[in-house]
Structures are given as C-alpha cells and as structure tokens.
Coordinates of C-alpha atoms in Angstrom, one line a residue:
X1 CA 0.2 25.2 26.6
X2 CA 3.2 23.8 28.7
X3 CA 1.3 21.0 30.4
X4 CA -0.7 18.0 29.1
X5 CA -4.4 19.2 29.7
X6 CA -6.1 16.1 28.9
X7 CA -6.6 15.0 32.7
X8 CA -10.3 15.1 32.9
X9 CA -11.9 13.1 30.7
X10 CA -15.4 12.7 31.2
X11 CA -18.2 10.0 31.2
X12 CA -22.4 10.5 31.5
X13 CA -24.6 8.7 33.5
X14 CA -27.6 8.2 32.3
X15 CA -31.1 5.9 31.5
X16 CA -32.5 4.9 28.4
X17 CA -35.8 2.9 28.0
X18 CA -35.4 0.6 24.9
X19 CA -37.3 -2.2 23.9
X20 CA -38.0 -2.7 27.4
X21 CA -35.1 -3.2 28.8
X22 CA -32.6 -0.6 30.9
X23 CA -29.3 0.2 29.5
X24 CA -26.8 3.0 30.6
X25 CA -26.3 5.7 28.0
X26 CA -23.5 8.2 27.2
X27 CA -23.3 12.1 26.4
X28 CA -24.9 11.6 23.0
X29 CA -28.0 10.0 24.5
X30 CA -28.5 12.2 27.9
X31 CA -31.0 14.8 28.5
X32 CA -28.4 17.8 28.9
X33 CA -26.5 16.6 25.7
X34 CA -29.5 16.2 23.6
X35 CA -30.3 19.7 24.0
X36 CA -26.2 20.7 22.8
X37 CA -27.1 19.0 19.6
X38 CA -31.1 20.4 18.9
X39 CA -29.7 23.7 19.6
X40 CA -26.9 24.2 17.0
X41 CA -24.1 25.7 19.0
X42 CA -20.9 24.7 19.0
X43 CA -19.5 22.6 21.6
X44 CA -16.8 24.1 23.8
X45 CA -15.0 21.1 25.1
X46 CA -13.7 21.1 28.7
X47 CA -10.5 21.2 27.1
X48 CA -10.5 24.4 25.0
X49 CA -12.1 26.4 28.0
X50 CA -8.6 25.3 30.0
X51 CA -7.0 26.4 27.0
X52 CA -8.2 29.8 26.7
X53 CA -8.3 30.1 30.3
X54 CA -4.5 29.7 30.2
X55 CA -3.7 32.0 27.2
X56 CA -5.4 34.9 28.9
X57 CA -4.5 34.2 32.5
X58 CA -2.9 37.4 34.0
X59 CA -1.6 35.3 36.8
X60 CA 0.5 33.0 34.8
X61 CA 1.9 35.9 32.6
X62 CA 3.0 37.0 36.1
X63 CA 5.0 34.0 36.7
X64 CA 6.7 34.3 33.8
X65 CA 7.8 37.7 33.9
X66 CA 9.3 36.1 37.4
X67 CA 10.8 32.9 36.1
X68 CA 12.6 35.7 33.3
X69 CA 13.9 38.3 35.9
X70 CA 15.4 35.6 38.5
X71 CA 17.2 34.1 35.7
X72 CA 18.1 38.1 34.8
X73 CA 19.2 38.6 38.2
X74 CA 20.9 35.5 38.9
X75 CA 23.4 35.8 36.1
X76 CA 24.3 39.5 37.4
X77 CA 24.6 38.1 40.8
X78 CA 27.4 35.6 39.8
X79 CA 29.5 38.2 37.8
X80 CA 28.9 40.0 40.5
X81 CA 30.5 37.5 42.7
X82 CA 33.3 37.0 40.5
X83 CA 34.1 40.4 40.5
X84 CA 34.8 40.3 43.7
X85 CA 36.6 37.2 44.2
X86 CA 33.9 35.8 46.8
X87 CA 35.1 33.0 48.2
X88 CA 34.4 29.3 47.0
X89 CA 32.0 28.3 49.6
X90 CA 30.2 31.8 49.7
X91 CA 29.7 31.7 45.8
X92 CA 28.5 28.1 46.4
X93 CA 26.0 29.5 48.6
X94 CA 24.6 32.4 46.5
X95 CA 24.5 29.8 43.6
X96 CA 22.6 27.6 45.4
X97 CA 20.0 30.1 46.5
X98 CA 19.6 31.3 43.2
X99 CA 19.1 28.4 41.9
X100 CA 16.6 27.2 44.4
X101 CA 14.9 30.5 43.9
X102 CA 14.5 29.8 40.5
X103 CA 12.9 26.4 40.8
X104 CA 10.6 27.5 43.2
X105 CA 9.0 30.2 41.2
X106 CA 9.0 27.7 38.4
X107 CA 7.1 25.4 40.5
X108 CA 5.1 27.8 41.3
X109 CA 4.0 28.6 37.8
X110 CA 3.0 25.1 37.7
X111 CA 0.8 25.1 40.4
X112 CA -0.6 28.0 40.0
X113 CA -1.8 26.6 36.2
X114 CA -3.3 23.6 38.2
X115 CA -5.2 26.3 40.4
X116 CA -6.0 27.4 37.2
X117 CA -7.2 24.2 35.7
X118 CA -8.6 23.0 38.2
X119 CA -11.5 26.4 38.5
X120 CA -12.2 26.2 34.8
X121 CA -13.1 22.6 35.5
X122 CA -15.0 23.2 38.5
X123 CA -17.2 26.1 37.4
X124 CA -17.5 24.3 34.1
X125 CA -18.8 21.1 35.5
X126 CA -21.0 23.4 37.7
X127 CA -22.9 25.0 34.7
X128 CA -23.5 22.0 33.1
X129 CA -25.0 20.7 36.6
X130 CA -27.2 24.1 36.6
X131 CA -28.4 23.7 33.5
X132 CA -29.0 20.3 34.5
X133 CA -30.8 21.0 36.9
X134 CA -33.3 23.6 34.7
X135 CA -34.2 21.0 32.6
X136 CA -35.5 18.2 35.1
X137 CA -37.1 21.5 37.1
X138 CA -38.9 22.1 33.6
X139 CA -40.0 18.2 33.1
X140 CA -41.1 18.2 36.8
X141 CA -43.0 21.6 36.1
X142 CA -44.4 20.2 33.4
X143 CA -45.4 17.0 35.2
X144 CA -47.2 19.1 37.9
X145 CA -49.0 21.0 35.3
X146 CA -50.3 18.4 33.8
X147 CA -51.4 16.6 37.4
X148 CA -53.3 20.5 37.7
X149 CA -55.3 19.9 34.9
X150 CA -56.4 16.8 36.4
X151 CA -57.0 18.1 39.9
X152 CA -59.0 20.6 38.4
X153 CA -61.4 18.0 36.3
X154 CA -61.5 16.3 39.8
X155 CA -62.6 19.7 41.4
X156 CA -65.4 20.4 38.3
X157 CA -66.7 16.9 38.7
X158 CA -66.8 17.4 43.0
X159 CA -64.5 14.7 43.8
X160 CA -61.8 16.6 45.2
X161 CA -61.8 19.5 48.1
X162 CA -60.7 22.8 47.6
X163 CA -57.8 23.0 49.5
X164 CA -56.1 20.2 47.1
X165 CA -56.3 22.3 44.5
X166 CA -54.6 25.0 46.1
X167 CA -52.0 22.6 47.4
X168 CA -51.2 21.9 44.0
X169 CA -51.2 25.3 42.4
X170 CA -48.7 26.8 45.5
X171 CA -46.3 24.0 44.4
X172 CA -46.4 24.6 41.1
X173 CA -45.7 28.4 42.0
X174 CA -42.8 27.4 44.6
X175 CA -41.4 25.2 41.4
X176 CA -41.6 28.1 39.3
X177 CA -39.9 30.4 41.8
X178 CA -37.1 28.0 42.2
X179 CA -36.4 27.4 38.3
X180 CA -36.4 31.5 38.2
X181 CA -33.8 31.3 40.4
X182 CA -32.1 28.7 39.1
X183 CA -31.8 30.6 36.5
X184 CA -30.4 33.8 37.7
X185 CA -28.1 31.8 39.2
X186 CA -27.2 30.0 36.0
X187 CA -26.2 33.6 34.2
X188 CA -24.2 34.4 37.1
X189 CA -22.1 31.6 36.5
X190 CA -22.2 31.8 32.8
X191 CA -20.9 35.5 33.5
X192 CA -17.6 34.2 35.9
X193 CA -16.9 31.9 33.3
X194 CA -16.3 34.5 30.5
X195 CA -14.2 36.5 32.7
X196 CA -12.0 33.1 33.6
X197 CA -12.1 32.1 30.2
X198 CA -13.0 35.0 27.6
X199 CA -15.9 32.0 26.7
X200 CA -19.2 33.4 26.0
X201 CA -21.4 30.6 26.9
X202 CA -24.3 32.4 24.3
X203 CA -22.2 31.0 21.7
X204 CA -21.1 27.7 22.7
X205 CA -23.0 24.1 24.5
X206 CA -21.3 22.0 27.0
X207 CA -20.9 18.8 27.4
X208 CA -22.1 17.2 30.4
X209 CA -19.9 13.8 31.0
X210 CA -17.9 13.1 34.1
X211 CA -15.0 10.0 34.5
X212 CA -14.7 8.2 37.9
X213 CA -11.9 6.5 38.2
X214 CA -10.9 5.5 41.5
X215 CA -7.7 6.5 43.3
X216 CA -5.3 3.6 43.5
X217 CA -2.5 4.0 45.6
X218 CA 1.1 1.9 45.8
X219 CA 2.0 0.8 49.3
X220 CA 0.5 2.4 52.8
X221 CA -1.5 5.9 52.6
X222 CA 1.2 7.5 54.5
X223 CA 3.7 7.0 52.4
X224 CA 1.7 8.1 49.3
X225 CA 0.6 11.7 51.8
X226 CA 4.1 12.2 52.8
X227 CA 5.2 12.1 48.6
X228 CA 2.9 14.5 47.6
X229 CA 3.4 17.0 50.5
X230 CA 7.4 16.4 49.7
X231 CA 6.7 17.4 46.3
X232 CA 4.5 20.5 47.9
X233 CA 7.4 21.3 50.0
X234 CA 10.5 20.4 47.9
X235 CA 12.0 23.9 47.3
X236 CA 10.6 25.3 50.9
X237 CA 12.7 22.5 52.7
X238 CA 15.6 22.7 49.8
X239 CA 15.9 26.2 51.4
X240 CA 15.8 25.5 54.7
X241 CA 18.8 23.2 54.3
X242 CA 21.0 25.2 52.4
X243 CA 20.8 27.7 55.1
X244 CA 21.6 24.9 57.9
X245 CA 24.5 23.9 55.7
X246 CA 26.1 26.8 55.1
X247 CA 25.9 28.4 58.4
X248 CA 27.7 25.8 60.4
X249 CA 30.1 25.3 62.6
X250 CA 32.8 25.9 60.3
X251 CA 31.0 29.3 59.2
X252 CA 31.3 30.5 62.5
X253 CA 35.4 29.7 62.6
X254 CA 36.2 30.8 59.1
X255 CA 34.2 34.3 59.7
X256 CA 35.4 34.7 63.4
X257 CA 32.3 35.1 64.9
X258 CA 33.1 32.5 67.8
X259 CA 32.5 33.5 71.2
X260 CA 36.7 32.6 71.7
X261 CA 37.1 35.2 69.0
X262 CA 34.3 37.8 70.5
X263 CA 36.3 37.5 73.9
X264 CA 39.6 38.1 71.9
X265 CA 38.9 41.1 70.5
X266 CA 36.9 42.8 73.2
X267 CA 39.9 42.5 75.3
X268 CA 42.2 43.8 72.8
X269 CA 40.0 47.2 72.6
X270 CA 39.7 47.3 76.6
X271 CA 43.4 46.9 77.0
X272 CA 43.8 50.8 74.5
X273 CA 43.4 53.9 75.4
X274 CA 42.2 56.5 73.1
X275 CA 45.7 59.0 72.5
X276 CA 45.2 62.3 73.3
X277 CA 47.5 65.4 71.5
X278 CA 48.4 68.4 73.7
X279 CA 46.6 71.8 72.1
X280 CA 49.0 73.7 70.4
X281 CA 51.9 71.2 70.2
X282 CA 53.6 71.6 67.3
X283 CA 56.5 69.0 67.5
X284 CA 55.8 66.6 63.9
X285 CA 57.5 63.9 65.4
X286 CA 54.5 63.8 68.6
X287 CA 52.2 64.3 66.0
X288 CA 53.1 61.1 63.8
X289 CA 53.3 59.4 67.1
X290 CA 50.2 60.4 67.9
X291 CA 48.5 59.4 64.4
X292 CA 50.6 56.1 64.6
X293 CA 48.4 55.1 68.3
X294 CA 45.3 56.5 67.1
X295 CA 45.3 54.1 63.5
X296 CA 46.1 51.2 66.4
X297 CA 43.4 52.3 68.9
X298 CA 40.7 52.5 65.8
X299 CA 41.8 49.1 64.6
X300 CA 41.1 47.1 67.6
X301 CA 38.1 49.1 68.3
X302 CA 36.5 48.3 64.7
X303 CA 37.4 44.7 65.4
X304 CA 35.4 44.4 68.0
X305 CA 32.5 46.7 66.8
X306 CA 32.7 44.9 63.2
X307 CA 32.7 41.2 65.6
X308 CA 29.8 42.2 67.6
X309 CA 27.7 42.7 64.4
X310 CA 28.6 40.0 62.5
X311 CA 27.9 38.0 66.0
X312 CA 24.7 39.6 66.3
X313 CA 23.7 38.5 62.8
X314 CA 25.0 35.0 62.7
X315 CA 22.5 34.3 65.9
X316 CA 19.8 36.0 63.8
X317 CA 20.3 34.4 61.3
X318 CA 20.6 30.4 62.8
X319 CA 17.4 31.7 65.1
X320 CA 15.9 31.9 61.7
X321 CA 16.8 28.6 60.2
X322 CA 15.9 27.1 63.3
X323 CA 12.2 28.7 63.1
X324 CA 12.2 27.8 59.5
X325 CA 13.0 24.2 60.2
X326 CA 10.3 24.4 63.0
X327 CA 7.8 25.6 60.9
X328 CA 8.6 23.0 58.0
X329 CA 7.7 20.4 60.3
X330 CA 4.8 21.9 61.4
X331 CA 3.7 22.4 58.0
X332 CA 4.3 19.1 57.4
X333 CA 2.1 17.5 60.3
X334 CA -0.9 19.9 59.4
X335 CA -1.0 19.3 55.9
X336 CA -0.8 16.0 56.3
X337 CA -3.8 16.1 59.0
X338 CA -5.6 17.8 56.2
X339 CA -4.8 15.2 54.2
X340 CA -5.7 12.7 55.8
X341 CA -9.2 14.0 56.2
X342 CA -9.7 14.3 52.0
X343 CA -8.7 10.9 52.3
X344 CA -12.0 9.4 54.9
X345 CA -14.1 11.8 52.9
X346 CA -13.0 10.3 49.5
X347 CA -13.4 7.0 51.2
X348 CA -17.0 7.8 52.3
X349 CA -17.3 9.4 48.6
X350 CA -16.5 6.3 46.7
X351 CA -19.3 4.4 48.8
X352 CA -21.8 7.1 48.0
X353 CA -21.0 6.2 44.6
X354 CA -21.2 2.9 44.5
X355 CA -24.3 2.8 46.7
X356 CA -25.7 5.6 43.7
X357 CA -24.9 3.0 41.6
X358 CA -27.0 -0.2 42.9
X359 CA -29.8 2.3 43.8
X360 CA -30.0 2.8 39.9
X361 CA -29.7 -0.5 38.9
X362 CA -32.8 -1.1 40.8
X363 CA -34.3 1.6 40.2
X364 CA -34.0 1.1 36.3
X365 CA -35.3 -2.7 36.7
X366 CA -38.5 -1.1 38.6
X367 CA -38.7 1.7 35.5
X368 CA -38.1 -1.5 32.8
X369 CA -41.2 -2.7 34.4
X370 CA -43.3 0.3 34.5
X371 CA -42.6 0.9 30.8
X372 CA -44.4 -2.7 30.3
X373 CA -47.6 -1.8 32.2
X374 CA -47.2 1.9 30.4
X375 CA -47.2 0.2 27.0
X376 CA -50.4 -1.8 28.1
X377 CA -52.1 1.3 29.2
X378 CA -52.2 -0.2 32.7
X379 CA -50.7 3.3 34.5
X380 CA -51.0 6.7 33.6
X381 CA -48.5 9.1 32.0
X382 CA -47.9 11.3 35.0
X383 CA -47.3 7.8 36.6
X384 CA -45.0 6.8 34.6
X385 CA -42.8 10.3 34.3
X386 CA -42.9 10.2 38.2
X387 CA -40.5 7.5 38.3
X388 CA -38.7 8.8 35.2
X389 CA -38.2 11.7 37.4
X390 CA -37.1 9.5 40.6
X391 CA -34.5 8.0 37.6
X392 CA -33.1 11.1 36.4
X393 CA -32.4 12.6 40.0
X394 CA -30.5 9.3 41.1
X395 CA -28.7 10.1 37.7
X396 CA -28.0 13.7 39.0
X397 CA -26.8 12.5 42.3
X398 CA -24.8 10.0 40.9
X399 CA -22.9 12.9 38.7
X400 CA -22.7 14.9 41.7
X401 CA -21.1 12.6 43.6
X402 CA -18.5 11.5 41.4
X403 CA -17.8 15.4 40.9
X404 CA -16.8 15.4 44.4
X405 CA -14.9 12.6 44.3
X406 CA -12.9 13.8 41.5
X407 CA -12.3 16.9 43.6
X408 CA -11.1 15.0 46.5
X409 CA -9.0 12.8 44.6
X410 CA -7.3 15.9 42.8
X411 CA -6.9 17.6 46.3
X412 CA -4.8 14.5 47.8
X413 CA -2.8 13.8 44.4
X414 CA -2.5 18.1 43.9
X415 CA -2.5 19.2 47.6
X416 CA -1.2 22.6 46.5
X417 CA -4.4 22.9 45.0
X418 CA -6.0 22.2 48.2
X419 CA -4.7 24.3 50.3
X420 CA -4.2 27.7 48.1
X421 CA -8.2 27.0 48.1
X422 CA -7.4 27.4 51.8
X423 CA -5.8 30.9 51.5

C-alpha cells in the first residue's frame, strides 16, 4: 500500500423513533446496517476492498514494471553518453528527459491507483445503495400487502368496487417486478466487484455510511482550478519546456543549422565539379590527383547533404514544440472549462443537500407526531409505515446526494480522475 487510503470515511443518515422524540442515528442503528449484524458475516470495510483491489490490480503491476525499466534504461543511456563524450549541454538534455520521463510514469502510477480507488469506492457505495434499495422495496411490499388484505375485506363486505382491487394487486405485481430486478441487478454488481477486488460479497456485509464534508477552498476558485490542473500537467508542460530550452537559438549556431550556414555550404558544393579520370590512364601521379579532388568534392557535397537534414529536422522538430506548447494551452483552457462545470454542479449539489436535510428535520417532527397518535391507537399501522416510508426515502436521497457530491468534490481536487473517466 504506498498511499494513505483512509480518504473516505463514512457517516449514515438515518431516523430513529425513541420515546417520542426524532434523533439522527449512525451505521449501527440504520436499516442496511442492522441487517450486517443479524446476518453474521463479516464486515468488509471500504478500506480493505481498496486494499485488495490494489494488491491484485494488473494495471498498477504494469506501472511498476515501467517505473523499473525507465530507471534500467536511463542508467544505460548516461554510460552511454559518457562513452561517447556527448557534449555538456546535450547530456544535460538527455538527463533531463529521462528524468522527466521518469517522474511522469511515476505520476502516473499514482493516478492510476486513485482511478483505482476511486471505482472500488464507487461500485462499493453502489451496492450498498442497491441493497438499500431491496430492503425499503421489501418494507413497501410488505406495506402494500398488508393494504391488500384490507381492500379485499372492503371488497367481501361490498364497500369497495372491483377495479380497486385490481388497482392494488397490479401494483403489488409492478413492485414485485421491480425488486426482481433490483435484484438481478444487485448480483451483477456484486459479480464486478469480485473481479475489481477478488471480494466475494457471499462472504462479507457492507457498511452503508457516507461523510459529507464540504469543499473549502483558499483564495478565488481560479486559482484553486489552475493548482490542480498544474499538478495534472506538471510533467506534460515540464516536457514541453525542456524541448523549448534546448532547442534555441544557440542550438541552431552551435549545430550549424542556420540558414547563413545552409547558404554557406550549398555554395561551396555548387562552386565543385565532380573529377573525372580518363579510361585507361595509367599515370599514378593523375590518379592520386584525381582521388585528392574526388575526397574534396565528396566533402563539400556531404556538408551540404548532412546540413539540409539536420535543417530539415531542427524545423520539425521546433514545429513540434510549438504544437506541443499549443496544445498545452489548449488543454489547459478545456480542462479548466470542465472544471469549472463540476464546480456549479457541486454548488447546486451542496444545496440539494442541505435542502435534504431541512426536508428531514420536518419530516421527522411530522413522524415524532404520528408516533404519538400511533401509541394512542388514533391511526392505523399502514398509516403510520407510510410516512416511515416517506422518512426512509428522504434518508436515501439524502445519501445519494452526498454520494454525488463526494464525486464531484474528488473530480475538482483529483481532475485526473475526472477526465481518464472521460477516455
């Protein structure tokens, strides 16, 4: 485990009806977590499913075997440069790439372990919202099975038409069809997860708390966008400049590859004449004449040739910096666009949640009284589970939202993690 995983820490929302009164509970008193502890499994924390998700990540094990052949292949690279007396501001180059190639894939490996991190939780938090889910679709079955059996005394005693009873016996049906599916859905899930994780959810509970904890930021937004896309960026722009630094102006003089140079030698070759040797002349003193021009004429000419490529490939190569400069920004603005759109949503998200929350409070003060005139036998059961039900679905929204949130907020502090959702 190379990072601190203990990022998510979760809390329930909940209701629980005691001596009257309304009070907000936590995991050990929800519905989802009382079923972890009737059932006898073991709890597999949010933690340890990050854990083993690491440990058997193939993805991560890739990075690694990168991180340990750049550093391989960088340490051949500068004997290899030292054997052949590269000069001081090409071996400062080469370093400096290598390097920089280095840190990259080591970044890299980091993010892609927050990629990681950031699925387990996600399809973890999305079980437990299933499962969620099952139960109040069983408590709200069981509600409208019990409302049956009255409809149906109604319908024996003639105080009721047909078609109510029908009504009520297609919606139980349409409940039970959506809890099968539910369901289905639910193994599905269960089934990614042990492929993410090697977890077999058979064998283990969940717990079912989430945190929300809003984002605070130091100074303007801006600033705090353009941080994290720097961090994003660092070894992408660190590139980009040690490219524009080393092929300069001075590059272009110390390799003569200027266009003064270019002109130089192209007149040299024109000014030559390829020599030419009579057939059949046997005088050695024409010959070594002869071999003497030809050596010149091939000397000039490979001047020029050898100028014209390494021309060709400097302009290539500053085209290149210049589109990867131009594309840097452009990164730049979009994912900072993009950002700025997580940030209104997380905006709008952190209302929804604190809208959630005052819809509860009155919501519980309304249930608080219900339980009095329950007590006294002045409403009836299914009266009184109805707005149970209304309480436990504000509860679920409530988690949902802060779920999003969460996501939000991890997508403007981690926008790596946003945008490789992208690709």
């Amino acid at each position: 485990m190379r990072k601190n995983i203990n990022k998510i820490v979760v809390l329930a929302i909940g209701i629980s009806v005691m001596s009257g009164s309304i009070m907000p509970v936590f995991a050990a008193d929800t519905k989802s977590t009382s079923t972890i502890q009737t059932n006898q499994k073991s709890v597999l924390t949010l933690d340890d499913a990050i854990k083993s998700a690491i440990s058997i990540s193939d993805t991560l094990t890739l990075d690694e075997m990168k991180i340990t052949y750049q550093n391989k292949t960088n340490d051949l690279n500068k004997k290899q440069d030292d054997f052949n007396n590269v000069d001081d501001n090409k071996k400062d180059y080469n370093n400096n790439s290598a390097d920089n190639s280095l840190d990259k894939l080591k970044q890299q490996s980091d993010f892609d372990e927050d990629v990681l991190i950031h699925k387990v939780t996600s399809k973890y938090n999305d079980i437990v919202t299933s499962q969620m889910k099952i139960d109040e679709a069983t408590k709200e079955l069981e509600i409208k099975n019990n409302d049956l059996e009255d409809v149906k005394l109604k319908d024996s005693l003639g105080m009721i038409v047909l078609t109510d009873l029908k009504s009520t016996e297609l919606e139980i049906q349409n409940l039970q069809n959506t809890q099968k599916s539910s369901e289905n859905a639910l193994k599905d899930a269960e089934y990614s997860f042990k492929i993410l994780t090697a977890k077999d959810l058979s064998q283990y509970s969940l717990e079912g708390d989430v945190k929300f904890e809003p984002l605070k930021i130091d100074g303007s937004i801006d600033e705090y966008l353009d941080n994290a896309i720097d961090s994003y960026l660092k070894y992408t722009e660190q590139f980009v400049n040690i490219n524009k630094d080393y092929y300069d102006k001075d590059y272009e003089k110390d390799n003569e590859i200027s266009t003064d140079d270019m002109s130089a030698a192209e007149t040299a070759a024109n000014s030559v004449s390829k020599p030419t040797l009579a057939t059949g002349n046997t005088d050695l003193k024409v010959y070594e004449d002869y071999e003497v021009q030809l050596t010149e004429y091939n000397k000039k000419i490979n001047k020029y040739t050898s100028i014209l490529s390494s021309r060709l490939t400097y302009l290539k190569t500053k085209l290149s910096n210049y589109q990867d400069q131009t594309n840097l920004n452009e990164n730049k603005k979009k994912f900072k666009d993009n950002l700025k759109t997580y940030y209104t949503n997380l905006l709008a998200s952190e209302e929804k949640i604190n809208y959630y929350k005052k819809n509860i409070e009155i919501n519980n003060e309304k249930l608080s009284n219900l339980k009095i005139k329950y007590d006294l036998g002045m409403i009836t059961d299914s009266d009184y589970n109805t707005q149970v039900e209304i309480s436990e679905d504000l509860d679920f929204q409530l988690r949902s939202e802060i779920i999003n949130y969460n996501i939000l907020k991890e997508d403007l502090q981690k926008p790596w993690i946003a945008f490789s959702n992208n690709n």
